mmCIF file with all atom_site columns, C-alpha atoms and ligand atoms in Angstrom:
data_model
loop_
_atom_site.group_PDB
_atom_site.id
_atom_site.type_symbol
_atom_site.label_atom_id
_atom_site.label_alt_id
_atom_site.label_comp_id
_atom_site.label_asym_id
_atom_site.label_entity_id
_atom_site.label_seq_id
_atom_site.pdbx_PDB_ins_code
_atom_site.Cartn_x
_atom_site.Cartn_y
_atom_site.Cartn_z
_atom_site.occupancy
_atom_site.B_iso_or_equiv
_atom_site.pdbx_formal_charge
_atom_site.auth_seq_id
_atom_site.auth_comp_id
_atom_site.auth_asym_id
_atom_site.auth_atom_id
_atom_site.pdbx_PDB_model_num
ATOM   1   C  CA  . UNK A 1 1   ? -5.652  -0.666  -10.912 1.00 0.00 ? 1   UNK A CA  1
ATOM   2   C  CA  . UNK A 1 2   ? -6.800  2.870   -10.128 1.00 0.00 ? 2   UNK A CA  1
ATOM   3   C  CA  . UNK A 1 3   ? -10.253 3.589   -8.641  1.00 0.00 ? 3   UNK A CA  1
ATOM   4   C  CA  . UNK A 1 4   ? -11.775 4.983   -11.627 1.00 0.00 ? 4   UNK A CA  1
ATOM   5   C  CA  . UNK A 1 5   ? -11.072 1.306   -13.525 1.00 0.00 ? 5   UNK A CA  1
ATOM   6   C  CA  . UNK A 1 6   ? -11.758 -0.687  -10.739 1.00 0.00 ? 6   UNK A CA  1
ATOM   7   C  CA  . UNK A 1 7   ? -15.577 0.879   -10.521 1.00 0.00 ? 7   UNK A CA  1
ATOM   8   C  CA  . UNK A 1 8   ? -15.927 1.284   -14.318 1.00 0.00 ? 8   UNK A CA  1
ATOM   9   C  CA  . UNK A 1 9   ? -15.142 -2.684  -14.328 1.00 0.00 ? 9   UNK A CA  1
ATOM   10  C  CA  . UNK A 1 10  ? -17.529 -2.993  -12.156 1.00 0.00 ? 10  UNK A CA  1
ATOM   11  C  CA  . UNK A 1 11  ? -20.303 -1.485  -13.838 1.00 0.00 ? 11  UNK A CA  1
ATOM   12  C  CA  . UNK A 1 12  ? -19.756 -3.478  -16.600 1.00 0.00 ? 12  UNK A CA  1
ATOM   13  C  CA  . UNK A 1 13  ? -20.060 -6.647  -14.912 1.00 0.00 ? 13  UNK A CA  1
ATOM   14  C  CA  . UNK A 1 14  ? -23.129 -5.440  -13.417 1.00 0.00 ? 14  UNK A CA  1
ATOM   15  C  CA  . UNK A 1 15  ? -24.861 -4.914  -17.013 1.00 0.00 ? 15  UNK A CA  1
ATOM   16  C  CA  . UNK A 1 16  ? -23.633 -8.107  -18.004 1.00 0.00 ? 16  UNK A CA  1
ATOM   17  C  CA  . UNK A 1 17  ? -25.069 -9.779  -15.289 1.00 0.00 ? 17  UNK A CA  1
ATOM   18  C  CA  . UNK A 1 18  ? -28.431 -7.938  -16.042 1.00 0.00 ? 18  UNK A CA  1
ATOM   19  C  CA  . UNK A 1 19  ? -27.997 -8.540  -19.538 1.00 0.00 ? 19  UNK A CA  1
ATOM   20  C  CA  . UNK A 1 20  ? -27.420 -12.473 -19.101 1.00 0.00 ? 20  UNK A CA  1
ATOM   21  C  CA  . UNK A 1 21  ? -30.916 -12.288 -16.511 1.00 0.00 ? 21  UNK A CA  1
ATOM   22  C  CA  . UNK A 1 22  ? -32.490 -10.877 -19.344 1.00 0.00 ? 22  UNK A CA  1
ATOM   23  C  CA  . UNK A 1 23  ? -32.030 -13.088 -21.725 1.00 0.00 ? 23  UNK A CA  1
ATOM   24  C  CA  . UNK A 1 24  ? -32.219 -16.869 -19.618 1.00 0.00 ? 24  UNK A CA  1
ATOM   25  C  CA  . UNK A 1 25  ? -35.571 -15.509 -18.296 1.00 0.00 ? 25  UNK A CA  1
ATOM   26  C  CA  . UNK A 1 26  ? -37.214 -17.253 -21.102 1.00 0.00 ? 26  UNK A CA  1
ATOM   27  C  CA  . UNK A 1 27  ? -35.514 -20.477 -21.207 1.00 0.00 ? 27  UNK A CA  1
ATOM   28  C  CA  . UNK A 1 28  ? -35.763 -20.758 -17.178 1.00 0.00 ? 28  UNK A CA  1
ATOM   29  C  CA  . UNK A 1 29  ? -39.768 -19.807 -17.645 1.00 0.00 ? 29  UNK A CA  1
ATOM   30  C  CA  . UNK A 1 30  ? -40.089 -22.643 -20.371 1.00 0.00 ? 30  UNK A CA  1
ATOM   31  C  CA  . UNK A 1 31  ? -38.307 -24.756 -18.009 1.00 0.00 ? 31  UNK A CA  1
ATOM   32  C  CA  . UNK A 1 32  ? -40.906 -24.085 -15.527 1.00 0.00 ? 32  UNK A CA  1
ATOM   33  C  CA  . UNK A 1 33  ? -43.564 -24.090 -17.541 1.00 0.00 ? 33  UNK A CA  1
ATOM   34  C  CA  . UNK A 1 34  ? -42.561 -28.033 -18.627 1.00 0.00 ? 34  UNK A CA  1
ATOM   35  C  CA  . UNK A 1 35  ? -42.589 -28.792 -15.229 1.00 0.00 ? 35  UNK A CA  1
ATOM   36  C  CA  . UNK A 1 36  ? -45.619 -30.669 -14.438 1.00 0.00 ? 36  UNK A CA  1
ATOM   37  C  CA  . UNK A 1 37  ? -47.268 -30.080 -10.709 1.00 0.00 ? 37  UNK A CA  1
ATOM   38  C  CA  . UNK A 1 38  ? -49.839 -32.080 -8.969  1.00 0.00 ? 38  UNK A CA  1
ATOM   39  C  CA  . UNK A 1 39  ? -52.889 -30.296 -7.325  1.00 0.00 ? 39  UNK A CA  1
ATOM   40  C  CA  . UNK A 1 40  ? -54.767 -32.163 -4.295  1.00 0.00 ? 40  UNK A CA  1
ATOM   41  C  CA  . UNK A 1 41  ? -58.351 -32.001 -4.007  1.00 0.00 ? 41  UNK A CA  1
ATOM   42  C  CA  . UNK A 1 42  ? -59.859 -32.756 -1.054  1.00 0.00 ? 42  UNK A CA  1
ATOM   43  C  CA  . UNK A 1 43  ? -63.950 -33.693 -1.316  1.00 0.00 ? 43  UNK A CA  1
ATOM   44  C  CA  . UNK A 1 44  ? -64.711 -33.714 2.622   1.00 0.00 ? 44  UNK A CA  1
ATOM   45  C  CA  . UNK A 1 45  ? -68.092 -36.032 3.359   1.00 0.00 ? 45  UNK A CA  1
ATOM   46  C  CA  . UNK A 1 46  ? -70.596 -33.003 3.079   1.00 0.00 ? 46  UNK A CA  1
ATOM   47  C  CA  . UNK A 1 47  ? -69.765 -32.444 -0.567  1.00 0.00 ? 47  UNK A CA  1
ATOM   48  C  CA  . UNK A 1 48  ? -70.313 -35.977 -1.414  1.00 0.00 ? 48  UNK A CA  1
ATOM   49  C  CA  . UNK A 1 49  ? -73.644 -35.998 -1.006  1.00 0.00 ? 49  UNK A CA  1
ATOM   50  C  CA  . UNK A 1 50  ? -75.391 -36.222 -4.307  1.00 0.00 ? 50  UNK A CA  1
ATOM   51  C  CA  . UNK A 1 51  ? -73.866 -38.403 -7.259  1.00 0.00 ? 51  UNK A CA  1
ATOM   52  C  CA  . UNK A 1 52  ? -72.015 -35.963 -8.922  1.00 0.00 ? 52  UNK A CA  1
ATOM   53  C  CA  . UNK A 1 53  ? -70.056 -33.439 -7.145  1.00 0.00 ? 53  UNK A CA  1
ATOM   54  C  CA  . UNK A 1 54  ? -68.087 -31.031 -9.203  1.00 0.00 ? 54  UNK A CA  1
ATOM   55  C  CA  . UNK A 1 55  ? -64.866 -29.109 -7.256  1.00 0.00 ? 55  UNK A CA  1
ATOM   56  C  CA  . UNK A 1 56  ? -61.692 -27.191 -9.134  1.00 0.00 ? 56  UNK A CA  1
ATOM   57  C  CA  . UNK A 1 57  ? -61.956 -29.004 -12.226 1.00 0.00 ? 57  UNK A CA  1
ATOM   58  C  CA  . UNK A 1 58  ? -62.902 -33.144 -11.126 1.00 0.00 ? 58  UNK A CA  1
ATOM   59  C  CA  . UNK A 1 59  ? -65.932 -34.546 -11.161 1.00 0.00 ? 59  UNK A CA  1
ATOM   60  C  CA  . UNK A 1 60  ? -66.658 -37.002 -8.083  1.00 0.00 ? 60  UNK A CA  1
ATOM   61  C  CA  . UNK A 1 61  ? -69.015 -39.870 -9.107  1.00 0.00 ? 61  UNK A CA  1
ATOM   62  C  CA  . UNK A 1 62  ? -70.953 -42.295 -6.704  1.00 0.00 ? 62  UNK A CA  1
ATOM   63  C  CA  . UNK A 1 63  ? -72.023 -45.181 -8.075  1.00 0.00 ? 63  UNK A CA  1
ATOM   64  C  CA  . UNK A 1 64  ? -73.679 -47.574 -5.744  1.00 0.00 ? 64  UNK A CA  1
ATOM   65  C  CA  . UNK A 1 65  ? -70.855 -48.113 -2.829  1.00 0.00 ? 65  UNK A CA  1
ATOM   66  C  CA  . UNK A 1 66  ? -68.567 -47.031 -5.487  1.00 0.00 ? 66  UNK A CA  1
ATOM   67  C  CA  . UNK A 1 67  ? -66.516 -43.688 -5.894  1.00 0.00 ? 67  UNK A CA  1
ATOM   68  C  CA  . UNK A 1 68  ? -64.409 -42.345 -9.123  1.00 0.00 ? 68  UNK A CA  1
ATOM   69  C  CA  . UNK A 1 69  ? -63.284 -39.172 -9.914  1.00 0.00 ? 69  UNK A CA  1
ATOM   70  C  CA  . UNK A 1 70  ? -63.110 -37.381 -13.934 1.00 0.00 ? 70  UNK A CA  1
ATOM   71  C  CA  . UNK A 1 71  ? -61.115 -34.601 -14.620 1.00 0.00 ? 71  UNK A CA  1
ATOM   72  C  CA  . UNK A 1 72  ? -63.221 -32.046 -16.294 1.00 0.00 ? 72  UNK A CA  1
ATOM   73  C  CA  . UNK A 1 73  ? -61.210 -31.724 -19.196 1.00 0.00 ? 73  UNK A CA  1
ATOM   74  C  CA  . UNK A 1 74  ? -62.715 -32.198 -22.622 1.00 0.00 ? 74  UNK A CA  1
ATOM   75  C  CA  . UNK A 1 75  ? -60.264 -35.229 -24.485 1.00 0.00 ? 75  UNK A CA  1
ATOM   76  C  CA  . UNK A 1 76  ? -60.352 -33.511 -27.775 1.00 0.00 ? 76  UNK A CA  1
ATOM   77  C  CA  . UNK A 1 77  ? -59.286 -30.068 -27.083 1.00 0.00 ? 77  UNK A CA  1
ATOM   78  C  CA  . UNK A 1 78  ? -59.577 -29.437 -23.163 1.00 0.00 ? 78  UNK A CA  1
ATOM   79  C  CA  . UNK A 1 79  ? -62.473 -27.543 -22.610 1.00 0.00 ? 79  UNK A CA  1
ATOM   80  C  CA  . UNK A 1 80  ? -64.518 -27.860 -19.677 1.00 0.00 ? 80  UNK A CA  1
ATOM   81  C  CA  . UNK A 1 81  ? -67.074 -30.118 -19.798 1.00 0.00 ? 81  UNK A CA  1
ATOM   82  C  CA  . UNK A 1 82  ? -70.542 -29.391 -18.517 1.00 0.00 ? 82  UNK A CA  1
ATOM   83  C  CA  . UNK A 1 83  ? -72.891 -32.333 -16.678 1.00 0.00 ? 83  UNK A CA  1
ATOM   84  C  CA  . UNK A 1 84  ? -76.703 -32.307 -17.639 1.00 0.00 ? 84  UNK A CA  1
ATOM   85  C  CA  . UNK A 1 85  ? -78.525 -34.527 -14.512 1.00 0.00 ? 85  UNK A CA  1
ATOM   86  C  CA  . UNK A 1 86  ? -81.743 -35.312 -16.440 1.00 0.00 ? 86  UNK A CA  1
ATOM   87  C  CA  . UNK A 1 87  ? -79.491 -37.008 -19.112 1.00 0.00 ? 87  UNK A CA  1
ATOM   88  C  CA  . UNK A 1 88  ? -76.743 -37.827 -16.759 1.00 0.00 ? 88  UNK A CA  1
ATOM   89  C  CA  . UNK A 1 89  ? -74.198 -37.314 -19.829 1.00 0.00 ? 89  UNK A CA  1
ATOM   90  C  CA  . UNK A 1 90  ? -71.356 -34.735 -20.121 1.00 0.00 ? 90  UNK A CA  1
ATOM   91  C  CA  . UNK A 1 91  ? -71.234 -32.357 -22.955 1.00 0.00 ? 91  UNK A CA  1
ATOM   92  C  CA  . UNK A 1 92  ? -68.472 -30.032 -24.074 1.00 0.00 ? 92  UNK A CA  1
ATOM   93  C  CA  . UNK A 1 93  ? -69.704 -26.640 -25.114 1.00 0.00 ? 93  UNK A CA  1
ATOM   94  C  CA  . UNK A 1 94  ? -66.643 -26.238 -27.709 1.00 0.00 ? 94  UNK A CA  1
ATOM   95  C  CA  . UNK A 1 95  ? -67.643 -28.866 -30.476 1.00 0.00 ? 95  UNK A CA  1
ATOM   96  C  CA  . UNK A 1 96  ? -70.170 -31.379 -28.618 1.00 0.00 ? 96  UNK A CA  1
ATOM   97  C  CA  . UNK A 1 97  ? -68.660 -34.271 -27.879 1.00 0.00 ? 97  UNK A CA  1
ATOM   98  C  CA  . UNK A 1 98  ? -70.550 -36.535 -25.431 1.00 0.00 ? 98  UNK A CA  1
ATOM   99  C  CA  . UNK A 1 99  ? -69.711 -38.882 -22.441 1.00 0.00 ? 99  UNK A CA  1
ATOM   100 C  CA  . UNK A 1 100 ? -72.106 -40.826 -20.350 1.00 0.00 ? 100 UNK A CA  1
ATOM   101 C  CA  . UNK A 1 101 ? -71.883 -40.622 -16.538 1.00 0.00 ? 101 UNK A CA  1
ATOM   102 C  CA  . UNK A 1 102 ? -68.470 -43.212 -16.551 1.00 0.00 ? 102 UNK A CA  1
ATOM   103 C  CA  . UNK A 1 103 ? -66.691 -41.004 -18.909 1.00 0.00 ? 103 UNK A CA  1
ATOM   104 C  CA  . UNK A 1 104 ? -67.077 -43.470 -21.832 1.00 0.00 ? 104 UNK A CA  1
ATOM   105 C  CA  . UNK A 1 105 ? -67.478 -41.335 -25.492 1.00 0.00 ? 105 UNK A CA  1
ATOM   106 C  CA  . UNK A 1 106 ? -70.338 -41.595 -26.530 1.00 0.00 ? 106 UNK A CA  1
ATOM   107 C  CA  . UNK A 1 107 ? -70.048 -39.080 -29.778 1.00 0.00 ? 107 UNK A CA  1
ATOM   108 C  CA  . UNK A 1 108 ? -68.482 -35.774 -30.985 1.00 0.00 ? 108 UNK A CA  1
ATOM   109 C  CA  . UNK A 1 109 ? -64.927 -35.389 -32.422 1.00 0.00 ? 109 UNK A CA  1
ATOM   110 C  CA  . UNK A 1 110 ? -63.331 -36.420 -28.994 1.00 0.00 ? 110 UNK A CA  1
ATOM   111 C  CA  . UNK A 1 111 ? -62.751 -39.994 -29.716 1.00 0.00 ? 111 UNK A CA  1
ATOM   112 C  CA  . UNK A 1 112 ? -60.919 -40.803 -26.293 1.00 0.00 ? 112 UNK A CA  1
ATOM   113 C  CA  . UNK A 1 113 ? -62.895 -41.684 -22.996 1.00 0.00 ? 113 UNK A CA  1
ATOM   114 C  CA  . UNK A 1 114 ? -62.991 -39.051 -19.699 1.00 0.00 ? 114 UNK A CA  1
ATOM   115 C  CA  . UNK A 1 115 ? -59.724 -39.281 -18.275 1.00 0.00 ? 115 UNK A CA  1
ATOM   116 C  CA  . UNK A 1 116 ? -60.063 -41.275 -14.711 1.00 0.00 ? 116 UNK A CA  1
ATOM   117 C  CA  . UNK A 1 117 ? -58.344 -39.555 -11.482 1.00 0.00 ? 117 UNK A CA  1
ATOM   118 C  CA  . UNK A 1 118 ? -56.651 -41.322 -8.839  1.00 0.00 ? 118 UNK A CA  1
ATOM   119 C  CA  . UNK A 1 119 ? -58.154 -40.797 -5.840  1.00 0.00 ? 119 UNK A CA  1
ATOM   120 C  CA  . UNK A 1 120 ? -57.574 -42.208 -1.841  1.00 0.00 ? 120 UNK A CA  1
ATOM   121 C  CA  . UNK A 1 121 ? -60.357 -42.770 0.406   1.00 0.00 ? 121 UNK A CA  1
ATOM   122 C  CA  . UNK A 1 122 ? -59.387 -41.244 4.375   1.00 0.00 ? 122 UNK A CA  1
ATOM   123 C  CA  . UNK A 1 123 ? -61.062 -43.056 7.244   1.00 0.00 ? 123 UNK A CA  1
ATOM   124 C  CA  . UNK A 1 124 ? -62.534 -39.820 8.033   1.00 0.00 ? 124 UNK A CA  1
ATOM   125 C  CA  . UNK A 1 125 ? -64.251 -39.761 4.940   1.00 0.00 ? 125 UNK A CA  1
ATOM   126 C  CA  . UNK A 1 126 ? -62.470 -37.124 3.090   1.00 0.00 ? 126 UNK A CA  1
ATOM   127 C  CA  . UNK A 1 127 ? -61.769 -38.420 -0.466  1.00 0.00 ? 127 UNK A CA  1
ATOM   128 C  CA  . UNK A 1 128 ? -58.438 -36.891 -1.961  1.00 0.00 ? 128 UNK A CA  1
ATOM   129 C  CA  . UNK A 1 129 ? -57.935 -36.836 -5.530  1.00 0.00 ? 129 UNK A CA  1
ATOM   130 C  CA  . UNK A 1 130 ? -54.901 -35.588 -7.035  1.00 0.00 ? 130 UNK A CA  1
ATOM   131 C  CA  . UNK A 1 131 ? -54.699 -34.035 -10.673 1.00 0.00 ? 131 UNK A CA  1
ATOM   132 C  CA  . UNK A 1 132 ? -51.239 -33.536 -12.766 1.00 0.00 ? 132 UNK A CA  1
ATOM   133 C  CA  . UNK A 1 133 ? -51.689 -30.327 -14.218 1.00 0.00 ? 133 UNK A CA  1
HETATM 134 S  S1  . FES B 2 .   ? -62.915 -29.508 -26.989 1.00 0.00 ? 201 FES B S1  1
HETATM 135 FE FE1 . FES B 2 .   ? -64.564 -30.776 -26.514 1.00 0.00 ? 201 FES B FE1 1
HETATM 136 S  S2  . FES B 2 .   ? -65.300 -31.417 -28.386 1.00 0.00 ? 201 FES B S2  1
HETATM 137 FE FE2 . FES B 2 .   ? -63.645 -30.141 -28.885 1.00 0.00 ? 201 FES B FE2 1
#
């Protein structure tokens, strides 16, 4: 093989490489994309203090002795849900679907209840919640 073939082989197989990049980009990003990740939230003592605590998309309830954690996501089309204190209900700006304080429906064309987050209590007081997003 003389030079001249050797490094116009070469080229070639360089474009085809870039070429075959080029077009798997997509499939590897859906691929990704499918993947689903969990996000840890960590609600240190000082921003537990009033009964609802809102951080990165998770509401933190107290109830009583009693913690539990929402995920801020609207169950009929995933907006983010707004909390009104004087009613002590969640509303979702998009189409108005209600939920009272526990995440139960309560009207509106979401017809599921407030998705619950698992959450772990430290013994420093820290409360981690982790979300799937
Ligand atoms: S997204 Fe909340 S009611 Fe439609």
């Amino acid at each position: 093989m003389e030079r001249r073939e050797f490094i116009g082989k070469g080229i070639k197989r360089i474009f085809y490489a870039i070429g075959a990049i080029i077009l798997a980009y997509p499939a590897f990003s859906f691929m990704k994309f499918r993947k689903s990740r969990k996000k840890r939230i960590i609600f240190h003592p000082d921003e537990q203090t009033s009964i609802v605590n809102f951080k990165k998309g998770v509401f933190l309830l107290r109830q009583g002795s009693e913690n539990y954690a929402l995920s801020d996501r609207c169950t009929h089309l995933g907006c983010s849900l707004n909390y009104d204190p004087v009613s002590q209900r969640f509303s979702c700006p998009c189409h108005g679907s209600v939920f009272d304080v526990t995440g139960k429906w309560l009207s509106g064309p979401a017809k599921k209840d407030l998705y619950r987050v698992p959450m772990t209590k430290k013994a420093n007081g820290d409360i981690i919640v982790t979300i799937t997003l």
